[in-house]
Amino acid sequence: AFAPAWRPFQLGFFLTVVAGLEDPENSDHSIVDLIWFSTGGGKTEAYLLLSSYELIRRRMKFKDRGGGTGVITRYTLRFLTADQFARTASLGCALEKVRHCHGFLGAEPFRVGIFAGSAVSYNTYSTAQTALRALEESPSEPHKFHVSECPNCGTSLLPAEATRDENNNLQGFGIRTIAGGKIEYVCQNSKCLFSGELKIPVTVIDDEIYEDPPSILLGVIDKFAMVPLNELAGNIFGRREG
């Protein structure tokens, strides 16, 4: 097996773009950078490298003010958005490992959110809760929580059947409700970092995205077109706490 390594075009893309992140006056801001490479060649990883650099840079430079949404990825097709969401969740876990292990990136977790409309994600806490209750009764029930296995270790978050212990708690079920109606994802592998203090850093609920904007937001064009009509959406672009 080959050890993981960056490909030359990925490093080249990063080096040509990174100056624009560091310098607000850089002429790169008037240029659209396009990665033109074959399918399966590593385009996604190239921009995820740049995304992770930017998210870490913001926190190191601006401290607590460097939180919130730092990267927005827009797709044209909903099914592609959902696929990329699962892949980007792995990056969210990697960033959380860095934050947790080194302690210099603030208290706010790195998180990944999907913003793609009711056909793909949940608009409100209440609709997510209803779907979760149905899923608890039947883990094979169709759902829009997307992350059905831990992006860090691959352990399933959904048991084959709804088995309960003597206290009526579901066994092997890693998607659950917490205070405020939010949903959290907990790895069922006790040896995984995301089974305890750290939670799998994803959200699929619009209400939560407005309330607590994730670090990386993946969405579709028609959803973003509605942003000017929703005052709460201003939180995504930095208008938090008034």
Tab-separated table of C-alpha atoms in Angstrom:
chain	number	residue	atom	x	y	z
A	1	ALA	CA	0.000	0.000	0.000
A	2	PHE	CA	1.132	3.537	-0.747
A	3	ALA	CA	1.453	6.100	2.018
A	4	PRO	CA	-0.930	9.090	1.634
A	5	ALA	CA	0.688	11.928	-0.296
A	6	TRP	CA	-0.340	15.167	-1.986
A	7	ARG	CA	-0.272	15.212	-5.769
A	8	PRO	CA	1.759	17.952	-7.475
A	9	PHE	CA	-1.289	19.674	-9.019
A	10	GLN	CA	-2.980	19.795	-5.592
A	11	LEU	CA	0.012	21.492	-4.010
A	12	GLY	CA	0.328	23.763	-7.054
A	13	PHE	CA	-3.306	24.855	-6.742
A	14	PHE	CA	-2.862	25.529	-3.039
A	15	LEU	CA	0.269	27.629	-3.583
A	16	THR	CA	-1.308	29.728	-6.328
A	17	VAL	CA	-4.378	30.553	-4.216
A	18	VAL	CA	-3.096	30.809	-0.639
A	19	ALA	CA	-1.667	34.335	-1.027
A	20	GLY	CA	-5.178	35.621	-1.701
A	21	LEU	CA	-6.328	34.277	1.651
A	22	GLU	CA	-3.561	36.001	3.547
A	23	ASP	CA	-3.730	39.389	1.812
A	24	PRO	CA	-7.155	41.102	1.394
A	25	GLU	CA	-5.601	43.507	-1.146
A	26	ASN	CA	-4.142	40.739	-3.317
A	27	SER	CA	-5.074	40.937	-7.002
A	28	ASP	CA	-6.155	37.271	-6.850
A	29	HIS	CA	-9.513	38.444	-5.505
A	30	SER	CA	-10.542	39.462	-9.020
A	31	ILE	CA	-9.745	35.990	-10.400
A	32	VAL	CA	-11.805	32.791	-10.382
A	33	ASP	CA	-9.519	29.789	-9.917
A	34	LEU	CA	-10.666	26.710	-11.828
A	35	ILE	CA	-9.381	23.178	-11.213
A	36	TRP	CA	-9.551	21.346	-14.531
A	37	PHE	CA	-8.613	17.741	-13.909
A	38	SER	CA	-9.931	14.265	-14.700
A	39	THR	CA	-12.630	12.562	-12.661
A	40	GLY	CA	-11.107	10.830	-9.647
A	41	GLY	CA	-7.942	12.888	-9.937
A	42	GLY	CA	-8.223	14.611	-6.566
A	43	LYS	CA	-10.002	17.936	-7.215
A	44	THR	CA	-12.107	17.663	-4.049
A	45	GLU	CA	-9.054	17.070	-1.870
A	46	ALA	CA	-7.309	20.056	-3.480
A	47	TYR	CA	-9.964	22.526	-2.355
A	48	LEU	CA	-10.461	20.787	0.976
A	49	LEU	CA	-6.756	21.382	1.660
A	50	LEU	CA	-7.298	25.075	0.975
A	51	SER	CA	-10.517	25.080	3.037
A	52	SER	CA	-8.853	23.547	6.082
A	53	TYR	CA	-5.980	26.027	5.853
A	54	GLU	CA	-8.413	28.957	5.749
A	55	LEU	CA	-10.484	27.732	8.704
A	56	ILE	CA	-7.377	27.241	10.847
A	57	ARG	CA	-5.899	30.559	9.679
A	58	ARG	CA	-9.048	32.474	10.673
A	59	ARG	CA	-9.009	31.074	14.190
A	60	MET	CA	-5.308	31.612	14.722
A	61	LYS	CA	-5.484	35.204	13.456
A	62	PHE	CA	-8.871	36.348	14.807
A	63	LYS	CA	-9.265	34.001	17.832
A	64	ASP	CA	-12.960	33.736	18.835
A	65	ARG	CA	-13.978	36.076	15.998
A	66	GLY	CA	-12.589	33.529	13.546
A	67	GLY	CA	-15.429	31.070	14.174
A	68	GLY	CA	-18.689	30.713	12.279
A	69	THR	CA	-18.921	29.924	8.573
A	70	GLY	CA	-15.599	30.310	6.773
A	71	VAL	CA	-16.181	28.175	3.665
A	72	ILE	CA	-19.266	27.939	1.447
A	73	THR	CA	-19.448	25.288	-1.272
A	74	ARG	CA	-22.246	25.549	-3.802
A	75	TYR	CA	-23.379	22.681	-6.045
A	76	THR	CA	-25.919	22.500	-8.851
A	77	LEU	CA	-27.386	19.081	-8.017
A	78	ARG	CA	-28.840	17.999	-4.688
A	79	PHE	CA	-27.626	14.390	-4.879
A	80	LEU	CA	-24.072	15.625	-5.521
A	81	THR	CA	-24.338	17.951	-2.521
A	82	ALA	CA	-25.343	15.039	-0.296
A	83	ASP	CA	-22.434	12.923	-1.574
A	84	GLN	CA	-19.906	15.700	-1.002
A	85	PHE	CA	-21.355	16.331	2.451
A	86	ALA	CA	-20.380	12.826	3.553
A	87	ARG	CA	-16.855	13.330	2.227
A	88	THR	CA	-16.464	16.740	3.807
A	89	ALA	CA	-17.615	15.329	7.156
A	90	SER	CA	-14.303	13.438	7.273
A	91	LEU	CA	-12.469	16.759	7.027
A	92	GLY	CA	-14.634	18.107	9.852
A	93	CYS	CA	-13.481	15.199	12.015
A	94	ALA	CA	-9.837	15.834	11.097
A	95	LEU	CA	-10.128	19.517	12.026
A	96	GLU	CA	-11.781	18.601	15.314
A	97	LYS	CA	-8.889	16.265	16.098
A	98	VAL	CA	-6.436	19.117	15.572
A	99	ARG	CA	-8.494	21.487	17.719
A	100	HIS	CA	-8.945	18.925	20.482
A	101	CYS	CA	-5.361	17.668	20.592
A	102	HIS	CA	-3.538	21.004	20.322
A	103	GLY	CA	-5.904	23.374	22.128
A	104	PHE	CA	-5.080	26.601	20.278
A	105	LEU	CA	-8.093	26.848	17.946
A	106	GLY	CA	-10.774	27.943	20.386
A	107	ALA	CA	-13.736	26.296	22.081
A	108	GLU	CA	-16.131	26.400	19.111
A	109	PRO	CA	-16.180	23.026	17.293
A	110	PHE	CA	-15.430	22.825	13.587
A	111	ARG	CA	-18.654	21.638	11.942
A	112	VAL	CA	-19.990	20.808	8.480
A	113	GLY	CA	-23.552	21.666	7.450
A	114	ILE	CA	-25.762	20.862	4.478
A	115	PHE	CA	-28.077	23.594	3.150
A	116	ALA	CA	-30.038	22.053	0.311
A	117	GLY	CA	-33.767	22.289	0.879
A	118	SER	CA	-36.385	19.967	2.348
A	119	ALA	CA	-35.844	17.303	-0.332
A	120	VAL	CA	-32.358	16.648	1.055
A	121	SER	CA	-32.209	18.062	4.591
A	122	TYR	CA	-34.494	19.213	7.426
A	123	ASN	CA	-35.728	22.804	7.587
A	124	THR	CA	-36.717	22.792	11.256
A	125	TYR	CA	-35.913	21.088	14.532
A	126	SER	CA	-39.454	19.704	14.692
A	127	THR	CA	-39.284	17.921	11.326
A	128	ALA	CA	-35.904	16.462	12.281
A	129	GLN	CA	-37.317	15.235	15.595
A	130	THR	CA	-40.263	13.568	13.859
A	131	ALA	CA	-37.899	11.815	11.436
A	132	LEU	CA	-35.624	10.729	14.273
A	133	ARG	CA	-38.503	9.158	16.205
A	134	ALA	CA	-39.477	7.174	13.109
A	135	LEU	CA	-35.871	6.088	12.669
A	136	GLU	CA	-35.676	4.945	16.282
A	137	GLU	CA	-38.666	2.691	15.700
A	138	SER	CA	-37.250	1.340	12.454
A	139	PRO	CA	-33.564	1.966	11.612
A	140	SER	CA	-34.260	1.067	7.970
A	141	GLU	CA	-36.700	3.988	7.646
A	142	PRO	CA	-35.679	6.489	4.898
A	143	HIS	CA	-34.125	9.603	6.416
A	144	LYS	CA	-32.080	12.741	5.660
A	145	PHE	CA	-29.519	12.609	8.453
A	146	HIS	CA	-26.995	11.489	5.805
A	147	VAL	CA	-24.226	10.391	8.152
A	148	SER	CA	-25.029	6.744	8.892
A	149	GLU	CA	-21.492	5.766	9.866
A	150	CYS	CA	-18.708	7.550	11.697
A	151	PRO	CA	-16.572	9.556	9.216
A	152	ASN	CA	-13.586	8.953	11.485
A	153	CYS	CA	-13.594	5.187	12.051
A	154	GLY	CA	-16.444	3.827	9.901
A	155	THR	CA	-18.536	2.409	12.749
A	156	SER	CA	-22.258	2.275	11.922
A	157	LEU	CA	-24.514	4.746	13.723
A	158	LEU	CA	-27.663	2.783	12.884
A	159	PRO	CA	-28.230	-0.761	14.197
A	160	ALA	CA	-29.713	-3.418	11.932
A	161	GLU	CA	-32.783	-3.492	14.174
A	162	ALA	CA	-34.172	-1.444	17.062
A	163	THR	CA	-32.836	-3.404	20.057
A	164	ARG	CA	-33.341	-1.888	23.506
A	165	ASP	CA	-31.744	-2.546	26.883
A	166	GLU	CA	-33.530	-2.980	30.232
A	167	ASN	CA	-33.838	0.836	30.508
A	168	ASN	CA	-35.498	1.026	27.069
A	169	ASN	CA	-32.429	2.728	25.552
A	170	LEU	CA	-31.660	1.928	21.937
A	171	GLN	CA	-28.520	-0.127	21.445
A	172	GLY	CA	-25.949	0.931	18.844
A	173	PHE	CA	-27.941	4.005	17.808
A	174	GLY	CA	-25.640	6.994	17.316
A	175	ILE	CA	-28.092	9.758	16.340
A	176	ARG	CA	-29.896	11.369	19.261
A	177	THR	CA	-31.684	14.443	20.559
A	178	ILE	CA	-30.081	16.923	22.938
A	179	ALA	CA	-31.287	20.110	24.653
A	180	GLY	CA	-32.958	22.696	22.447
A	181	GLY	CA	-34.165	20.146	19.934
A	182	LYS	CA	-30.739	19.767	18.329
A	183	ILE	CA	-29.479	16.471	16.943
A	184	GLU	CA	-26.049	15.081	17.752
A	185	TYR	CA	-24.127	12.201	16.219
A	186	VAL	CA	-22.122	9.959	18.564
A	187	CYS	CA	-19.818	7.164	17.376
A	188	GLN	CA	-20.725	3.773	18.826
A	189	ASN	CA	-17.106	2.650	18.952
A	190	SER	CA	-15.867	3.398	22.478
A	191	LYS	CA	-12.276	3.618	21.205
A	192	CYS	CA	-13.146	6.390	18.730
A	193	LEU	CA	-12.452	10.015	19.668
A	194	PHE	CA	-16.009	10.918	18.609
A	195	SER	CA	-17.730	8.610	21.090
A	196	GLY	CA	-17.236	10.805	24.146
A	197	GLU	CA	-16.505	14.508	24.628
A	198	LEU	CA	-16.249	15.159	20.890
A	199	LYS	CA	-19.280	14.580	18.710
A	200	ILE	CA	-19.303	13.907	14.969
A	201	PRO	CA	-19.265	17.520	13.692
A	202	VAL	CA	-22.190	17.694	11.258
A	203	THR	CA	-25.618	19.305	11.009
A	204	VAL	CA	-28.475	18.826	8.537
A	205	ILE	CA	-31.041	21.216	10.051
A	206	ASP	CA	-31.612	24.759	8.746
A	207	ASP	CA	-32.671	26.015	12.188
A	208	GLU	CA	-29.342	24.942	13.648
A	209	ILE	CA	-27.385	26.404	10.734
A	210	TYR	CA	-28.987	29.813	11.358
A	211	GLU	CA	-28.560	29.562	15.113
A	212	ASP	CA	-25.007	28.242	15.102
A	213	PRO	CA	-23.439	28.556	11.614
A	214	PRO	CA	-21.111	25.652	10.752
A	215	SER	CA	-17.496	26.121	9.632
A	216	ILE	CA	-18.189	24.639	6.182
A	217	LEU	CA	-21.586	24.983	4.523
A	218	LEU	CA	-22.543	22.921	1.458
A	219	GLY	CA	-25.620	23.987	-0.455
A	220	VAL	CA	-27.415	24.341	-3.771
A	221	ILE	CA	-27.978	27.483	-5.812
A	222	ASP	CA	-31.736	27.803	-5.267
A	223	LYS	CA	-31.290	27.563	-1.496
A	224	PHE	CA	-28.741	30.361	-1.497
A	225	ALA	CA	-31.029	32.399	-3.751
A	226	MET	CA	-33.504	32.507	-0.833
A	227	VAL	CA	-30.942	33.932	1.605
A	228	PRO	CA	-31.907	37.624	1.029
A	229	LEU	CA	-35.496	36.741	1.958
A	230	ASN	CA	-34.562	35.226	5.320
A	231	GLU	CA	-33.203	37.551	7.985
A	232	LEU	CA	-31.808	34.653	9.998
A	233	ALA	CA	-29.600	33.661	7.062
A	234	GLY	CA	-27.515	36.757	7.763
A	235	ASN	CA	-25.930	34.802	10.618
A	236	ILE	CA	-24.157	32.631	8.041
A	237	PHE	CA	-22.372	35.740	6.765
A	238	GLY	CA	-21.287	37.033	10.127
A	239	ARG	CA	-24.307	38.918	11.456
A	240	ARG	CA	-24.411	37.042	14.740
A	241	GLU	CA	-25.653	38.483	18.035
A	242	GLY	CA	-27.097	41.502	16.219
